[in-house]
Amino acid sequence: MSATVQSVPAHLDPGSQPTTQSTPNAQDFLPLKGTDHVEFYVGNARQAAYFYRAAFGMSLVAYAGPETGQRDRASYVVQQGKVRFVLTTPLRGGDAIAEHIGRHGDGVKVVALWVDDARKAWEETTSRGATSVARPYALNDEHGQVVLSSIRTYGDTIHTFVERTHYSGSFLPGYRAIAEDPVARPTGLLHIDHMVGNVGWHEMDEWVQFYSKVMGFSLYQHFDDKDISTEYSALMSKVMANGNGYVKFPINEPAEGKKKSQVEEYLEFYGGPGVQHIALATNDILHTVSKLSEQGIEFLQVPHTYYTELQSRVGSIDEPVEELEKLGILVDRDPEGYMLQIFTRPVEDRPTLFYEIIQRKGSRSFGKGNFKALFEAIEREQQARGNL
Ligand code: FE2
């Protein structure tokens, strides 16, 4: 086990073996209340929203577009539990959104973080070296006021700080609330567990430094190419977490292998660094994954041998192994407990963004024991795409 933990408060220690310890930041200069929303730039927001509603089971809760006075784009807000996605499409070519879609395909543009003070968040981060995208500004409507500010992160991705203490509307000023969604087919998704960024060769530490220095995050766990490698390909990963642990961002970079790694494939097709996967938490993974499968979500499959060895690797678990195998759910254990996880195939035609469904039963780790089986499954898919 070579996962390491650094400067993590005791209540967040995931139970791996620490090799180094440093003093945690005395004061959290960027207190985060969680992820506010994730905004995607997509080629056709109406149809993308239908996919997230009918397949992932999210409800359409708000809309902004020409009918609400937003002339250049249409945005659909879909939500399930605390998971809130915004799907935005430009109405004409030639603007920055259309350019983003041309370069990256459909992808995550904004990882928005919920704060009490968006002005202070902007000041604290830009004074520590963040590049500003938008200085703090207020939006108002009859439901109150929201203050927003934005900074750059990896690739063309940005972080927006959202202060909504004095706002009671459905999403943001300018959006029309949607009272009921007859299309939504809920699947039990609760909140975002973590969001992973893929960055370029030898860039992981630069972005680890960014999250540490500029955002006040700490290194939570890390995995080297010996942990995450198969016969053919490798990657390295460091997990950064904010002060209260509500927000976790693993950062991956490719590592040298015999063939092209999944991170390299991503970078080629996304056209640079970006969000690779979003992990969504559930309290009942058997139910959630059954529903998602019925509704058309496709998952990576692992071979039968994974399940014949499972019990001896993870010991006794509450879920029947044959049901886990039927759905393709993976299990891993650490000293604190265990976790169940499964990964979708890419949800778009470019082999870029995918989802993880995760249920934690005590464990706060990231499924290190599953990396090999998982990456071999990904490589079988890369092979089928001609990209290995
Ligand atoms: Fe993950």
Coordinates of C-alpha atoms and ligand atoms in Angstrom, one line a residue:
M1 CA 0.0 0.0 0.0
S2 CA 1.8 3.2 -1.1
A3 CA -1.1 5.7 -0.8
T4 CA 0.1 8.5 1.3
V5 CA -1.7 11.1 3.3
Q6 CA -0.4 14.6 4.1
S7 CA -1.7 17.4 6.3
V8 CA -5.2 15.9 6.6
P9 CA -7.2 16.7 9.8
A10 CA -7.6 13.6 11.9
H11 CA -11.3 13.3 11.2
L12 CA -10.6 13.1 7.5
D13 CA -7.7 10.7 7.6
P14 CA -8.8 8.0 5.1
G15 CA -6.8 5.4 7.0
S16 CA -4.0 4.9 4.6
Q17 CA -0.5 4.8 5.9
P18 CA 0.9 8.3 6.2
T19 CA 4.5 8.7 5.1
T20 CA 4.7 12.4 5.8
Q21 CA 2.8 14.9 7.9
S22 CA 2.8 18.6 7.9
T23 CA 0.8 21.2 9.9
P24 CA -2.6 21.8 8.5
N25 CA -3.5 25.4 7.7
A26 CA -4.4 27.1 10.9
Q27 CA -7.3 28.9 9.3
D28 CA -9.3 28.0 6.2
F29 CA -9.1 31.1 4.0
L30 CA -11.5 29.6 1.5
P31 CA -14.4 28.0 3.5
L32 CA -16.6 26.0 1.0
K33 CA -20.1 24.7 1.8
G34 CA -19.9 22.2 -1.0
T35 CA -20.3 22.0 -4.8
D36 CA -23.0 24.5 -5.9
H37 CA -23.4 23.2 -9.4
V38 CA -21.6 21.9 -12.5
E39 CA -22.1 23.7 -15.8
F40 CA -21.6 21.9 -19.1
Y41 CA -21.3 23.5 -22.5
V42 CA -23.1 21.2 -24.9
G43 CA -24.1 21.1 -28.6
N44 CA -27.8 20.7 -27.8
A45 CA -28.9 21.5 -24.3
R46 CA -32.5 20.4 -24.7
Q47 CA -31.5 16.9 -25.7
A48 CA -28.7 16.7 -23.2
A49 CA -31.1 17.6 -20.5
Y50 CA -33.5 14.9 -21.6
F51 CA -30.6 12.3 -21.2
Y52 CA -29.9 13.5 -17.7
R53 CA -33.6 13.4 -16.8
A54 CA -34.7 10.1 -18.4
A55 CA -31.4 8.1 -17.9
F56 CA -29.8 9.6 -14.8
G57 CA -33.2 10.5 -13.3
M58 CA -32.7 14.2 -12.6
S59 CA -35.5 16.7 -12.5
L60 CA -35.6 19.8 -14.7
V61 CA -35.9 22.6 -12.1
A62 CA -35.1 25.8 -13.9
Y63 CA -34.6 27.2 -17.4
A64 CA -33.1 30.4 -18.9
G65 CA -33.2 31.3 -22.6
P66 CA -34.7 33.7 -25.1
E67 CA -38.1 33.4 -23.4
T68 CA -36.6 34.7 -20.1
G69 CA -34.5 37.4 -21.7
Q70 CA -31.2 35.5 -22.2
R71 CA -30.7 36.1 -25.9
D72 CA -27.4 34.3 -26.7
R73 CA -27.9 30.9 -25.0
A74 CA -30.3 28.4 -23.5
S75 CA -29.5 26.8 -20.1
Y76 CA -31.4 23.9 -18.5
V77 CA -30.9 23.2 -14.7
V78 CA -31.4 19.5 -13.7
Q79 CA -31.2 18.3 -10.2
Q80 CA -31.3 15.1 -8.0
G81 CA -30.6 15.3 -4.3
K82 CA -27.8 17.9 -4.1
V83 CA -26.4 17.1 -7.5
R84 CA -27.2 20.1 -9.7
F85 CA -26.1 20.3 -13.4
V86 CA -26.6 23.2 -15.8
L87 CA -26.6 22.3 -19.5
T88 CA -25.9 25.4 -21.6
T89 CA -25.8 25.7 -25.4
P90 CA -25.1 28.8 -27.6
L91 CA -27.9 29.9 -29.9
R92 CA -25.5 31.1 -32.6
G93 CA -22.0 30.2 -33.8
G94 CA -18.9 32.2 -33.3
D95 CA -19.1 32.9 -29.6
A96 CA -16.9 31.7 -26.8
I97 CA -19.3 28.8 -25.9
A98 CA -19.5 27.6 -29.5
E99 CA -15.7 27.7 -29.7
H100 CA -15.4 25.7 -26.4
I101 CA -17.7 23.0 -27.8
G102 CA -15.8 23.0 -31.1
R103 CA -12.5 22.4 -29.3
H104 CA -13.7 20.1 -26.5
G105 CA -17.0 18.6 -27.5
D106 CA -19.6 18.6 -24.8
G107 CA -17.8 19.0 -21.5
V108 CA -17.6 20.6 -18.1
K109 CA -16.9 24.4 -18.2
V110 CA -17.7 25.5 -14.6
V111 CA -17.2 23.7 -11.3
A112 CA -19.2 26.1 -9.1
L113 CA -18.4 26.2 -5.4
W114 CA -20.9 27.3 -2.7
V115 CA -19.5 30.0 -0.4
D116 CA -20.8 32.5 2.2
D117 CA -18.8 35.3 0.6
A118 CA -18.0 35.3 -3.1
R119 CA -16.1 38.6 -2.9
K120 CA -13.7 37.3 -0.2
A121 CA -13.3 34.0 -2.1
W122 CA -12.2 35.9 -5.2
E123 CA -9.9 38.2 -3.2
E124 CA -8.3 35.4 -1.3
T125 CA -7.6 33.2 -4.4
T126 CA -6.5 36.0 -6.8
S127 CA -4.2 37.5 -4.2
R128 CA -2.6 34.0 -4.0
G129 CA -2.1 33.8 -7.7
A130 CA -5.4 32.7 -9.3
T131 CA -6.2 34.2 -12.7
S132 CA -9.5 36.0 -12.5
V133 CA -12.2 35.2 -15.0
A134 CA -14.9 37.4 -13.5
R135 CA -14.6 40.0 -10.7
P136 CA -17.3 39.7 -8.1
Y137 CA -20.7 40.9 -9.4
A138 CA -24.3 40.7 -8.1
L139 CA -27.4 39.5 -9.9
N140 CA -30.8 40.5 -8.6
D141 CA -34.4 39.5 -9.1
E142 CA -37.6 39.4 -7.1
H143 CA -36.2 36.5 -5.0
G144 CA -33.1 38.4 -3.8
Q145 CA -29.5 38.6 -4.7
V146 CA -26.7 36.2 -5.7
V147 CA -23.0 37.3 -5.8
L148 CA -20.7 35.4 -8.2
S149 CA -17.0 35.5 -9.1
S150 CA -14.8 33.2 -11.1
I151 CA -11.2 32.1 -11.5
R152 CA -9.4 29.8 -13.9
T153 CA -8.3 26.2 -13.1
Y154 CA -6.9 23.5 -15.5
G155 CA -7.5 23.7 -19.2
D156 CA -10.4 25.9 -20.1
T157 CA -12.2 24.9 -16.9
I158 CA -13.2 27.5 -14.3
H159 CA -14.3 27.7 -10.7
T160 CA -17.2 30.0 -10.0
F161 CA -17.9 31.1 -6.4
V162 CA -21.6 31.3 -5.7
E163 CA -22.9 33.3 -2.7
R164 CA -26.7 32.7 -2.4
T165 CA -27.3 33.5 1.3
H166 CA -29.8 36.2 0.3
Y167 CA -31.5 34.4 -2.5
S168 CA -34.7 32.2 -2.4
G169 CA -35.2 31.5 -6.2
S170 CA -34.9 28.2 -8.0
F171 CA -31.4 28.7 -9.2
L172 CA -30.0 32.1 -10.2
P173 CA -31.6 35.4 -11.1
G174 CA -32.8 35.2 -14.7
Y175 CA -33.9 31.6 -14.5
R176 CA -37.5 30.5 -14.6
A177 CA -38.5 27.8 -12.1
I178 CA -40.0 24.6 -13.4
A179 CA -42.5 23.3 -10.8
E180 CA -42.7 19.6 -11.8
D181 CA -40.9 17.3 -14.2
P182 CA -43.0 14.5 -15.6
V183 CA -39.9 13.1 -17.4
A184 CA -37.6 12.6 -14.4
R185 CA -37.1 9.0 -13.3
P186 CA -35.1 9.3 -10.0
T187 CA -32.4 6.8 -9.3
G188 CA -31.3 7.7 -5.7
L189 CA -28.3 9.9 -6.5
L190 CA -27.5 12.1 -3.5
H191 CA -24.5 14.4 -3.9
I192 CA -21.1 14.7 -5.7
D193 CA -18.5 12.6 -3.9
H194 CA -15.5 13.8 -6.0
M195 CA -14.7 15.3 -9.4
V196 CA -11.6 14.2 -11.2
G197 CA -9.4 16.4 -13.5
N198 CA -7.1 15.1 -16.2
V199 CA -4.0 17.3 -16.8
G200 CA -1.1 17.0 -19.2
W201 CA 2.2 15.2 -18.9
H202 CA 4.1 16.2 -15.7
E203 CA 1.5 18.9 -14.8
M204 CA -0.1 17.1 -11.9
D205 CA 2.2 18.7 -9.3
E206 CA 1.6 22.2 -10.7
W207 CA -2.2 21.7 -10.2
V208 CA -1.7 20.1 -6.8
Q209 CA 0.3 23.3 -5.9
F210 CA -2.5 25.5 -7.3
Y211 CA -5.2 23.7 -5.1
S212 CA -2.9 23.9 -2.1
K213 CA -1.6 27.4 -2.4
V214 CA -4.4 29.3 -4.1
M215 CA -7.4 27.4 -2.8
G216 CA -6.1 26.2 0.6
F217 CA -6.7 22.5 -0.1
S218 CA -4.6 19.7 1.3
L219 CA -3.2 16.5 -0.2
Y220 CA -5.7 13.8 0.9
Q221 CA -4.3 10.6 -0.8
H222 CA -1.9 9.9 -3.6
F223 CA -1.3 7.1 -6.0
D224 CA 1.8 6.5 -8.1
D225 CA 2.2 4.6 -11.4
K226 CA 2.9 1.4 -9.5
D227 CA -0.6 1.6 -7.9
I228 CA -2.3 2.6 -11.2
S229 CA -0.8 0.5 -13.9
T230 CA -1.6 -2.5 -16.1
E231 CA 0.5 -4.4 -18.5
Y232 CA 0.1 -1.5 -21.0
S233 CA -0.6 1.8 -19.4
A234 CA -0.2 3.9 -16.3
L235 CA -1.3 7.1 -14.7
M236 CA -0.6 9.0 -11.5
S237 CA -3.1 10.7 -9.2
K238 CA -3.2 13.0 -6.2
V239 CA -6.4 13.7 -4.4
M240 CA -6.8 17.3 -3.1
A241 CA -9.5 18.1 -0.4
N242 CA -10.7 21.4 1.0
G243 CA -10.6 22.1 4.7
N244 CA -13.9 20.5 5.7
G245 CA -13.5 17.7 3.2
Y246 CA -16.8 18.5 1.4
V247 CA -14.9 19.1 -1.9
K248 CA -12.4 16.5 -3.3
F249 CA -10.6 16.9 -6.5
P250 CA -8.3 14.0 -7.6
I251 CA -5.9 15.2 -10.3
N252 CA -4.5 12.7 -12.8
E253 CA -1.6 12.9 -15.2
P254 CA -0.5 10.2 -17.7
A255 CA 2.5 8.1 -16.9
E256 CA 4.8 6.2 -19.2
G257 CA 3.5 2.7 -20.3
K258 CA 3.8 0.4 -23.3
K259 CA 0.7 1.8 -24.8
K260 CA -1.5 4.9 -24.7
S261 CA -3.0 5.4 -21.3
Q262 CA -6.7 6.4 -20.7
V263 CA -5.5 9.9 -19.6
E264 CA -3.6 10.4 -22.9
E265 CA -6.7 9.3 -24.9
Y266 CA -8.8 11.8 -22.9
L267 CA -6.3 14.6 -23.5
E268 CA -6.2 13.9 -27.2
F269 CA -10.0 13.8 -27.7
Y270 CA -10.8 16.6 -25.2
G271 CA -8.1 18.8 -26.7
G272 CA -6.3 19.3 -23.4
P273 CA -7.0 19.1 -19.7
G274 CA -10.5 18.9 -18.3
V275 CA -12.9 17.1 -16.0
Q276 CA -12.6 13.3 -16.6
H277 CA -15.3 11.9 -14.3
I278 CA -17.8 13.0 -11.7
A279 CA -18.5 10.5 -8.8
L280 CA -22.1 10.5 -7.6
A281 CA -23.0 9.1 -4.2
T282 CA -25.9 6.8 -3.4
N283 CA -27.0 5.1 -0.2
D284 CA -28.2 2.0 -2.2
I285 CA -25.9 1.2 -5.0
L286 CA -27.8 -2.0 -6.0
H287 CA -31.0 0.0 -6.5
T288 CA -29.3 3.0 -8.2
V289 CA -27.3 0.9 -10.7
S290 CA -30.3 -1.3 -11.5
K291 CA -32.4 1.7 -12.3
L292 CA -29.6 3.5 -14.3
S293 CA -29.1 0.3 -16.3
E294 CA -32.8 -0.1 -17.0
Q295 CA -32.8 3.6 -18.1
G296 CA -30.0 3.1 -20.6
I297 CA -26.8 4.0 -18.8
E298 CA -24.0 1.7 -19.9
F299 CA -21.4 0.5 -17.4
L300 CA -17.9 -1.0 -17.7
Q301 CA -17.8 -4.7 -17.2
V302 CA -15.2 -6.6 -15.3
P303 CA -14.5 -10.4 -15.8
H304 CA -16.1 -13.2 -13.7
T305 CA -12.7 -13.9 -12.0
Y306 CA -13.0 -10.5 -10.2
Y307 CA -16.0 -11.9 -8.3
T308 CA -14.5 -15.3 -7.6
E309 CA -11.6 -13.6 -5.7
L310 CA -13.8 -10.8 -4.2
Q311 CA -14.8 -12.4 -0.8
S312 CA -11.2 -13.4 0.0
R313 CA -10.0 -9.9 -0.8
V314 CA -12.6 -7.7 1.0
G315 CA -14.1 -10.1 3.6
S316 CA -17.7 -10.1 4.6
I317 CA -20.0 -7.5 3.0
D318 CA -23.8 -6.8 3.3
E319 CA -24.4 -7.2 -0.5
P320 CA -24.8 -10.6 -2.2
V321 CA -21.8 -11.1 -4.5
E322 CA -24.0 -12.6 -7.3
E323 CA -26.0 -9.4 -7.4
L324 CA -22.9 -7.2 -7.5
E325 CA -21.6 -9.4 -10.3
K326 CA -24.8 -9.2 -12.3
L327 CA -24.5 -5.4 -12.2
G328 CA -20.7 -5.2 -12.5
I329 CA -20.2 -3.3 -9.1
L330 CA -16.7 -3.3 -7.7
V331 CA -15.8 -3.4 -3.9
D332 CA -12.8 -2.3 -2.0
R333 CA -11.9 -2.2 1.7
D334 CA -9.6 -0.2 3.9
P335 CA -9.1 -0.2 7.6
E336 CA -12.2 2.0 8.1
G337 CA -14.7 0.1 6.1
Y338 CA -15.6 -0.6 2.5
M339 CA -16.9 1.1 -0.5
L340 CA -18.8 0.0 -3.6
Q341 CA -18.3 1.7 -7.0
I342 CA -19.0 1.3 -10.7
F343 CA -18.0 3.4 -13.7
T344 CA -20.1 4.3 -16.8
R345 CA -18.7 4.1 -20.3
P346 CA -18.1 7.6 -21.7
V347 CA -21.5 9.4 -21.9
E348 CA -20.6 11.2 -25.1
D349 CA -19.2 10.2 -28.5
R350 CA -15.8 11.5 -27.7
P351 CA -14.1 9.2 -25.1
T352 CA -13.9 11.9 -22.5
L353 CA -16.4 12.4 -19.7
F354 CA -17.8 9.5 -17.7
Y355 CA -19.5 9.0 -14.3
E356 CA -18.8 6.9 -11.2
I357 CA -21.5 5.7 -8.9
I358 CA -20.2 5.2 -5.3
Q359 CA -21.6 4.0 -2.0
R360 CA -19.3 4.4 1.0
K361 CA -19.7 2.2 4.0
G362 CA -17.0 3.6 6.3
S363 CA -14.3 3.8 3.7
R364 CA -13.0 7.2 2.6
S365 CA -10.7 5.9 -0.1
F366 CA -10.9 5.7 -3.8
G367 CA -11.0 2.0 -4.7
K368 CA -7.2 1.4 -5.1
G369 CA -7.8 -2.4 -5.0
N370 CA -10.0 -2.0 -8.1
F371 CA -7.6 0.0 -10.2
K372 CA -6.1 -2.9 -12.1
A373 CA -9.5 -4.6 -13.0
L374 CA -10.9 -1.3 -13.8
F375 CA -8.1 0.0 -16.0
E376 CA -8.0 -3.3 -17.9
A377 CA -11.7 -2.9 -18.6
I378 CA -11.1 0.7 -19.8
E379 CA -8.2 -0.7 -22.1
R380 CA -10.6 -3.2 -23.6
E381 CA -12.8 -0.3 -24.6
Q382 CA -9.8 1.8 -25.8
Q383 CA -8.8 -1.2 -27.9
A384 CA -12.3 -1.4 -29.5
R385 CA -12.0 2.3 -30.3
G386 CA -8.6 1.8 -31.9
N387 CA -7.0 4.1 -29.3
L388 CA -4.7 1.8 -27.3
Ligands
FE2_1 FE -13.4 8.4 -8.9

